[in-house]
Amino acid sequence: MDDERGTALERRNELAEKEPLPDRATEAAVRRSLGAQRPLGAERSAEPVDRLDLLAAALTPELTALSVLWLGGTRRASTQTRIAYADDLLLWAEWARRELGRDRFALDLHRAEVTMWLSQQQDAGVTQSSIARRLSTLSSLYRYAASWGLQVVSPISDDDHRPKFHRGRRATSARVLQADDISAILAAATDVRDALVVGLLFTGALRVSELCAADDKDRQDEGRRTWLVITRKGGASVRVPLETTVAELLDLYVAIRPPWTGTGPAPLVADASGSRLDRHDVTRLLRRLAKNAGIPRPEKVTPHSLRATAITDQKRRGLNAEDIQELSGHADVRTVMIYIDDDGRAERVSAITDDLGRVMRAVPRHLRRAAHG
């Protein structure tokens, strides 16, 4: 019996020491879903590089292989989720190169280094939600490595490395603009693509992930109406109608869009080199337009600002919760109610207080005179 236990233990140790290596199919799938982007700090004219190649250059070979398996997991099946994780990992690698002198990033950070990173992020004014997401990315990768039996110790603790921030009942921390601000942003557009991106995000109340993941084949023309098939959170495919001017802009853009040279379906909207847009591209585009339009604090404008503005605008114009849910694609109407509850809350509560105040007419007149006396 002891010999059998010893043999089993030896086998477990052999498995734990086995280097995780992805198969070719997984690597190819991850490469396709990650797409390409310009290297961090590169000139705007620089050619995009496959994200997987950027990871291979920034990480140790062992961590690169592990990351491909990690990104290829079913819990990270969404294209935008994979891209977000990869971009966060590239940011960690760049920080370690710049601040710690690491040529290649590995899972060997210790608590003091993460504390230094956290302090620098806070000093730089990075939002708490972004800090929490990047910590979550690294923590997830450490847990995945441990699941392979690799000898790693996560430097991220719940006690001092998990920023706590109060969300209240708000559905979004995005800045909400006015419809006139969106008009000004559109007026500042100098090319068809920029106006198209603004129009799609606002009139369709789209998530930036839905826009970036849309392919040319997802467009459908039926009679006088053009539709776009998008993939909602959770993987459901739905058709959303395109506003007439947005559909016309799409026609104009398709005629001048850079040719697609990648594999798989061509993206609906591309960058100047023909690669698929990502959320960072869209954010930079919107902030540039907001600045040119004279919008105060343009650095606070995000893709979600346009979605939140569209939802808030329609609420103010009397659209009911069920229709707002249909517009926004929220799975739970309670999320829609948060938008409704947030907007104009002070005015509504004040009106309710004033209405309840009708009983105050019963206060004797001489007491009210004394109060004003």
Short mmCIF file of C-alpha atoms in Angstrom, two decimals, residues 50-322:
data_model
loop_
_atom_site.label_atom_id
_atom_site.label_comp_id
_atom_site.label_asym_id
_atom_site.label_seq_id
_atom_site.Cartn_x
_atom_site.Cartn_y
_atom_site.Cartn_z
CA ASP A 50 -0.67 40.48 -33.49
CA ARG A 51 -1.39 40.71 -29.78
CA LEU A 52 -0.15 37.18 -29.34
CA ASP A 53 3.22 38.19 -30.80
CA LEU A 54 3.31 41.20 -28.45
CA LEU A 55 2.68 38.86 -25.53
CA ALA A 56 5.40 36.49 -26.72
CA ALA A 57 7.87 39.38 -26.80
CA ALA A 58 6.87 40.68 -23.36
CA LEU A 59 6.46 37.42 -21.41
CA THR A 60 8.76 34.52 -20.69
CA PRO A 61 8.21 31.57 -23.06
CA GLU A 62 6.70 29.54 -20.19
CA LEU A 63 4.23 32.29 -19.29
CA THR A 64 3.38 32.88 -22.96
CA ALA A 65 2.38 29.23 -23.34
CA LEU A 66 0.41 29.30 -20.10
CA SER A 67 -1.33 32.54 -21.13
CA VAL A 68 -2.50 31.02 -24.41
CA LEU A 69 -4.14 28.18 -22.49
CA TRP A 70 -5.58 30.65 -19.99
CA LEU A 71 -7.01 32.93 -22.67
CA GLY A 72 -8.34 29.95 -24.57
CA GLY A 73 -10.36 28.72 -21.59
CA THR A 74 -14.13 28.61 -21.76
CA ARG A 75 -14.50 31.25 -19.03
CA ARG A 76 -12.72 33.68 -21.35
CA ALA A 77 -14.55 32.67 -24.53
CA SER A 78 -15.72 36.20 -25.38
CA THR A 79 -13.45 37.94 -27.89
CA GLN A 80 -13.57 41.23 -26.02
CA THR A 81 -12.85 39.50 -22.71
CA ARG A 82 -9.77 37.86 -24.18
CA ILE A 83 -8.59 41.17 -25.63
CA ALA A 84 -9.12 42.97 -22.32
CA TYR A 85 -7.16 40.31 -20.41
CA ALA A 86 -4.33 40.38 -22.97
CA ASP A 87 -4.12 44.19 -22.89
CA ASP A 88 -4.02 44.19 -19.09
CA LEU A 89 -1.26 41.60 -19.14
CA LEU A 90 0.74 43.72 -21.60
CA LEU A 91 0.36 46.70 -19.24
CA TRP A 92 1.70 44.60 -16.34
CA ALA A 93 4.66 43.47 -18.46
CA GLU A 94 5.45 47.04 -19.56
CA TRP A 95 5.31 48.27 -15.96
CA ALA A 96 7.63 45.48 -14.80
CA ARG A 97 10.07 46.28 -17.61
CA ARG A 98 10.06 50.00 -16.84
CA GLU A 99 9.98 49.94 -13.04
CA LEU A 100 11.59 46.60 -12.15
CA GLY A 101 13.99 46.14 -15.05
CA ARG A 102 12.45 42.80 -16.09
CA ASP A 103 13.17 41.98 -19.73
CA ARG A 104 10.41 39.36 -19.73
CA PHE A 105 7.44 39.25 -17.40
CA ALA A 106 6.92 36.16 -15.24
CA LEU A 107 4.68 35.19 -12.34
CA ASP A 108 7.30 36.09 -9.76
CA LEU A 109 6.03 39.38 -8.36
CA HIS A 110 6.00 39.79 -4.59
CA ARG A 111 3.63 41.79 -2.40
CA ALA A 112 5.90 44.83 -2.03
CA GLU A 113 6.10 45.19 -5.82
CA VAL A 114 2.33 45.01 -6.21
CA THR A 115 1.99 47.59 -3.43
CA MET A 116 4.35 49.88 -5.37
CA TRP A 117 2.30 49.34 -8.54
CA LEU A 118 -0.90 50.10 -6.67
CA SER A 119 0.50 53.34 -5.20
CA GLN A 120 1.71 54.49 -8.62
CA GLN A 121 -1.66 53.75 -10.22
CA GLN A 122 -3.49 55.73 -7.55
CA ASP A 123 -1.04 58.65 -7.80
CA ALA A 124 -1.55 58.70 -11.56
CA GLY A 125 -5.31 59.05 -11.09
CA VAL A 126 -6.24 55.67 -12.57
CA THR A 127 -9.84 54.84 -11.72
CA GLN A 128 -10.53 52.35 -8.96
CA SER A 129 -12.45 50.15 -11.36
CA SER A 130 -9.48 49.95 -13.75
CA ILE A 131 -7.11 49.16 -10.89
CA ALA A 132 -9.43 46.43 -9.63
CA ARG A 133 -9.78 44.93 -13.11
CA ARG A 134 -6.02 44.78 -13.70
CA LEU A 135 -5.46 43.18 -10.31
CA SER A 136 -8.22 40.70 -11.09
CA THR A 137 -6.54 39.84 -14.40
CA LEU A 138 -3.23 39.05 -12.73
CA SER A 139 -4.88 37.22 -9.84
CA SER A 140 -6.82 35.04 -12.29
CA LEU A 141 -3.63 34.12 -14.13
CA TYR A 142 -1.90 33.20 -10.87
CA ARG A 143 -4.85 30.97 -9.91
CA TYR A 144 -4.76 29.32 -13.32
CA ALA A 145 -1.02 28.64 -12.97
CA ALA A 146 -1.61 27.09 -9.56
CA SER A 147 -4.30 24.84 -11.06
CA TRP A 148 -1.58 23.33 -13.24
CA GLY A 149 0.44 22.57 -10.15
CA LEU A 150 2.97 25.30 -10.83
CA GLN A 151 4.75 26.62 -7.76
CA VAL A 152 3.52 30.22 -7.75
CA VAL A 153 2.31 32.39 -4.89
CA SER A 154 -0.09 35.20 -5.76
CA PRO A 155 1.05 38.59 -4.41
CA ILE A 156 -2.50 39.91 -4.54
CA SER A 157 -4.41 39.74 -1.27
CA ASP A 158 -7.96 40.64 -0.38
CA ASP A 159 -6.73 42.69 2.59
CA ASP A 160 -4.58 45.35 0.96
CA HIS A 161 -4.60 44.74 -2.77
CA ARG A 162 -8.29 44.73 -3.53
CA PRO A 163 -9.49 48.33 -3.90
CA LYS A 164 -12.92 48.81 -2.42
CA PHE A 165 -15.14 51.35 -4.08
CA HIS A 166 -18.78 52.14 -3.47
CA ARG A 167 -21.00 51.61 -6.48
CA GLY A 168 -24.25 52.54 -4.79
CA ARG A 169 -27.16 51.82 -7.11
CA ARG A 170 -25.57 53.40 -10.17
CA ALA A 171 -25.58 51.28 -13.29
CA THR A 172 -22.59 53.09 -14.70
CA SER A 173 -19.82 55.42 -13.67
CA ALA A 174 -19.66 56.71 -17.25
CA ARG A 175 -20.06 60.40 -17.81
CA VAL A 176 -23.52 61.21 -19.17
CA LEU A 177 -23.66 63.97 -21.78
CA GLN A 178 -26.53 65.89 -23.35
CA ALA A 179 -27.89 65.13 -26.81
CA ASP A 180 -26.57 68.54 -27.90
CA ASP A 181 -23.08 67.41 -26.85
CA ILE A 182 -23.39 64.38 -29.14
CA SER A 183 -24.44 66.72 -31.97
CA ALA A 184 -21.34 68.84 -31.31
CA ILE A 185 -19.12 65.74 -31.34
CA LEU A 186 -20.63 64.68 -34.67
CA ALA A 187 -20.10 68.17 -36.08
CA ALA A 188 -16.41 67.90 -35.13
CA ALA A 189 -15.95 64.69 -37.15
CA THR A 190 -13.66 65.09 -40.15
CA ASP A 191 -14.15 61.69 -41.76
CA VAL A 192 -16.95 59.24 -42.40
CA ARG A 193 -15.64 56.53 -40.09
CA ASP A 194 -15.57 58.80 -37.03
CA ALA A 195 -19.14 59.97 -37.61
CA LEU A 196 -20.22 56.36 -38.20
CA VAL A 197 -18.72 55.17 -34.91
CA VAL A 198 -20.47 57.96 -32.96
CA GLY A 199 -23.75 57.26 -34.74
CA LEU A 200 -23.63 53.51 -34.11
CA LEU A 201 -22.79 53.87 -30.42
CA PHE A 202 -25.39 56.55 -29.72
CA THR A 203 -28.41 55.72 -31.88
CA GLY A 204 -28.02 52.00 -31.23
CA ALA A 205 -27.05 52.43 -27.56
CA LEU A 206 -24.37 49.83 -28.31
CA ARG A 207 -21.69 48.55 -26.00
CA VAL A 208 -18.23 49.19 -27.42
CA SER A 209 -17.59 45.42 -27.38
CA GLU A 210 -20.65 44.93 -29.59
CA LEU A 211 -19.39 47.50 -32.08
CA CYS A 212 -15.83 46.20 -32.17
CA ALA A 213 -16.89 42.57 -32.59
CA ALA A 214 -19.31 43.31 -35.47
CA ASP A 215 -18.30 41.89 -38.84
CA ASP A 216 -19.17 43.00 -42.35
CA LYS A 217 -21.34 39.90 -42.74
CA ASP A 218 -23.46 41.01 -39.76
CA ARG A 219 -25.10 43.73 -41.82
CA GLN A 220 -28.53 42.88 -43.23
CA ASP A 221 -30.54 45.02 -45.69
CA GLU A 222 -34.28 44.48 -45.82
CA GLY A 223 -36.31 46.92 -47.86
CA ARG A 224 -35.64 50.44 -46.61
CA ARG A 225 -34.21 49.28 -43.29
CA THR A 226 -30.67 48.19 -42.56
CA TRP A 227 -30.07 45.93 -39.57
CA LEU A 228 -26.95 44.91 -37.69
CA VAL A 229 -26.61 41.54 -35.96
CA ILE A 230 -24.69 41.99 -32.73
CA THR A 231 -23.67 39.61 -29.97
CA ARG A 232 -24.93 40.68 -26.55
CA LYS A 233 -23.40 39.83 -23.21
CA GLY A 234 -23.98 36.16 -22.60
CA GLY A 235 -23.58 35.31 -26.28
CA ALA A 236 -27.10 35.97 -27.56
CA SER A 237 -27.32 37.33 -31.13
CA VAL A 238 -29.88 40.06 -31.77
CA ARG A 239 -30.72 42.36 -34.65
CA VAL A 240 -30.67 46.11 -34.05
CA PRO A 241 -31.99 48.61 -36.59
CA LEU A 242 -29.68 51.26 -37.99
CA GLU A 243 -30.91 54.84 -38.09
CA THR A 244 -31.22 56.12 -41.68
CA THR A 245 -28.26 58.53 -41.60
CA VAL A 246 -26.11 55.92 -39.83
CA ALA A 247 -26.95 53.40 -42.58
CA GLU A 248 -25.99 55.98 -45.22
CA LEU A 249 -22.68 56.63 -43.45
CA LEU A 250 -22.06 52.89 -43.38
CA ASP A 251 -22.59 52.72 -47.16
CA LEU A 252 -20.13 55.57 -47.67
CA TYR A 253 -17.61 54.03 -45.29
CA VAL A 254 -17.71 50.55 -46.84
CA ALA A 255 -16.82 52.12 -50.20
CA ILE A 256 -13.58 53.64 -48.78
CA ARG A 257 -12.78 51.18 -45.99
CA PRO A 258 -9.19 49.85 -46.04
CA PRO A 259 -9.01 46.33 -47.47
CA TRP A 260 -9.13 43.46 -44.99
CA THR A 261 -6.01 41.29 -45.16
CA GLY A 262 -6.57 39.17 -42.05
CA THR A 263 -8.16 35.77 -41.67
CA GLY A 264 -11.85 35.22 -41.06
CA PRO A 265 -14.69 37.72 -41.62
CA ALA A 266 -13.80 41.35 -42.27
CA PRO A 267 -14.59 43.75 -39.38
CA LEU A 268 -17.46 46.16 -39.90
CA VAL A 269 -15.31 49.11 -38.79
CA ALA A 270 -11.52 49.13 -39.10
CA ASP A 271 -8.60 51.37 -38.21
CA ALA A 272 -6.48 53.16 -40.82
CA SER A 273 -4.47 50.01 -41.55
CA GLY A 274 -7.55 47.84 -42.01
CA SER A 275 -7.29 46.03 -38.66
CA ARG A 276 -10.27 45.59 -36.36
CA LEU A 277 -10.96 48.52 -34.03
CA ASP A 278 -10.63 47.83 -30.29
CA ARG A 279 -12.09 49.68 -27.31
CA HIS A 280 -8.90 51.73 -26.89
CA ASP A 281 -9.10 52.93 -30.50
CA VAL A 282 -12.72 53.97 -29.99
CA THR A 283 -11.95 55.76 -26.73
CA ARG A 284 -9.14 57.75 -28.34
CA LEU A 285 -11.41 58.60 -31.28
CA LEU A 286 -14.20 59.90 -29.05
CA ARG A 287 -11.90 61.94 -26.81
CA ARG A 288 -10.28 63.55 -29.84
CA LEU A 289 -13.69 64.51 -31.21
CA ALA A 290 -14.89 65.73 -27.80
CA LYS A 291 -11.82 67.93 -27.46
CA ASN A 292 -12.28 69.37 -30.95
CA ALA A 293 -15.95 69.98 -30.16
CA GLY A 294 -15.09 71.96 -27.02
CA ILE A 295 -16.75 69.49 -24.65
CA PRO A 296 -15.54 70.18 -21.09
CA ARG A 297 -13.30 67.45 -19.63
CA PRO A 298 -13.01 65.48 -22.89
CA GLU A 299 -10.69 63.00 -21.15
CA LYS A 300 -13.73 61.72 -19.23
CA VAL A 301 -15.68 60.85 -22.38
CA THR A 302 -15.78 57.10 -23.01
CA PRO A 303 -17.66 54.80 -25.41
CA HIS A 304 -20.01 53.97 -22.55
CA SER A 305 -20.75 57.69 -22.21
CA LEU A 306 -22.59 57.55 -25.53
CA ARG A 307 -24.57 54.46 -24.51
CA ALA A 308 -25.46 55.97 -21.11
CA THR A 309 -26.37 59.28 -22.77
CA ALA A 310 -28.69 57.53 -25.23
CA ILE A 311 -30.47 55.62 -22.47
CA THR A 312 -30.77 58.72 -20.27
CA ASP A 313 -32.01 60.84 -23.19
CA GLN A 314 -34.78 58.40 -23.99
CA LYS A 315 -35.77 58.13 -20.36
CA ARG A 316 -36.11 61.91 -20.20
CA ARG A 317 -38.25 61.84 -23.33
CA GLY A 318 -40.68 59.45 -21.68
CA LEU A 319 -39.63 56.03 -22.95
CA ASN A 320 -40.81 53.33 -20.54
CA ALA A 321 -38.53 50.90 -18.74
CA GLU A 322 -39.43 47.92 -20.94
#
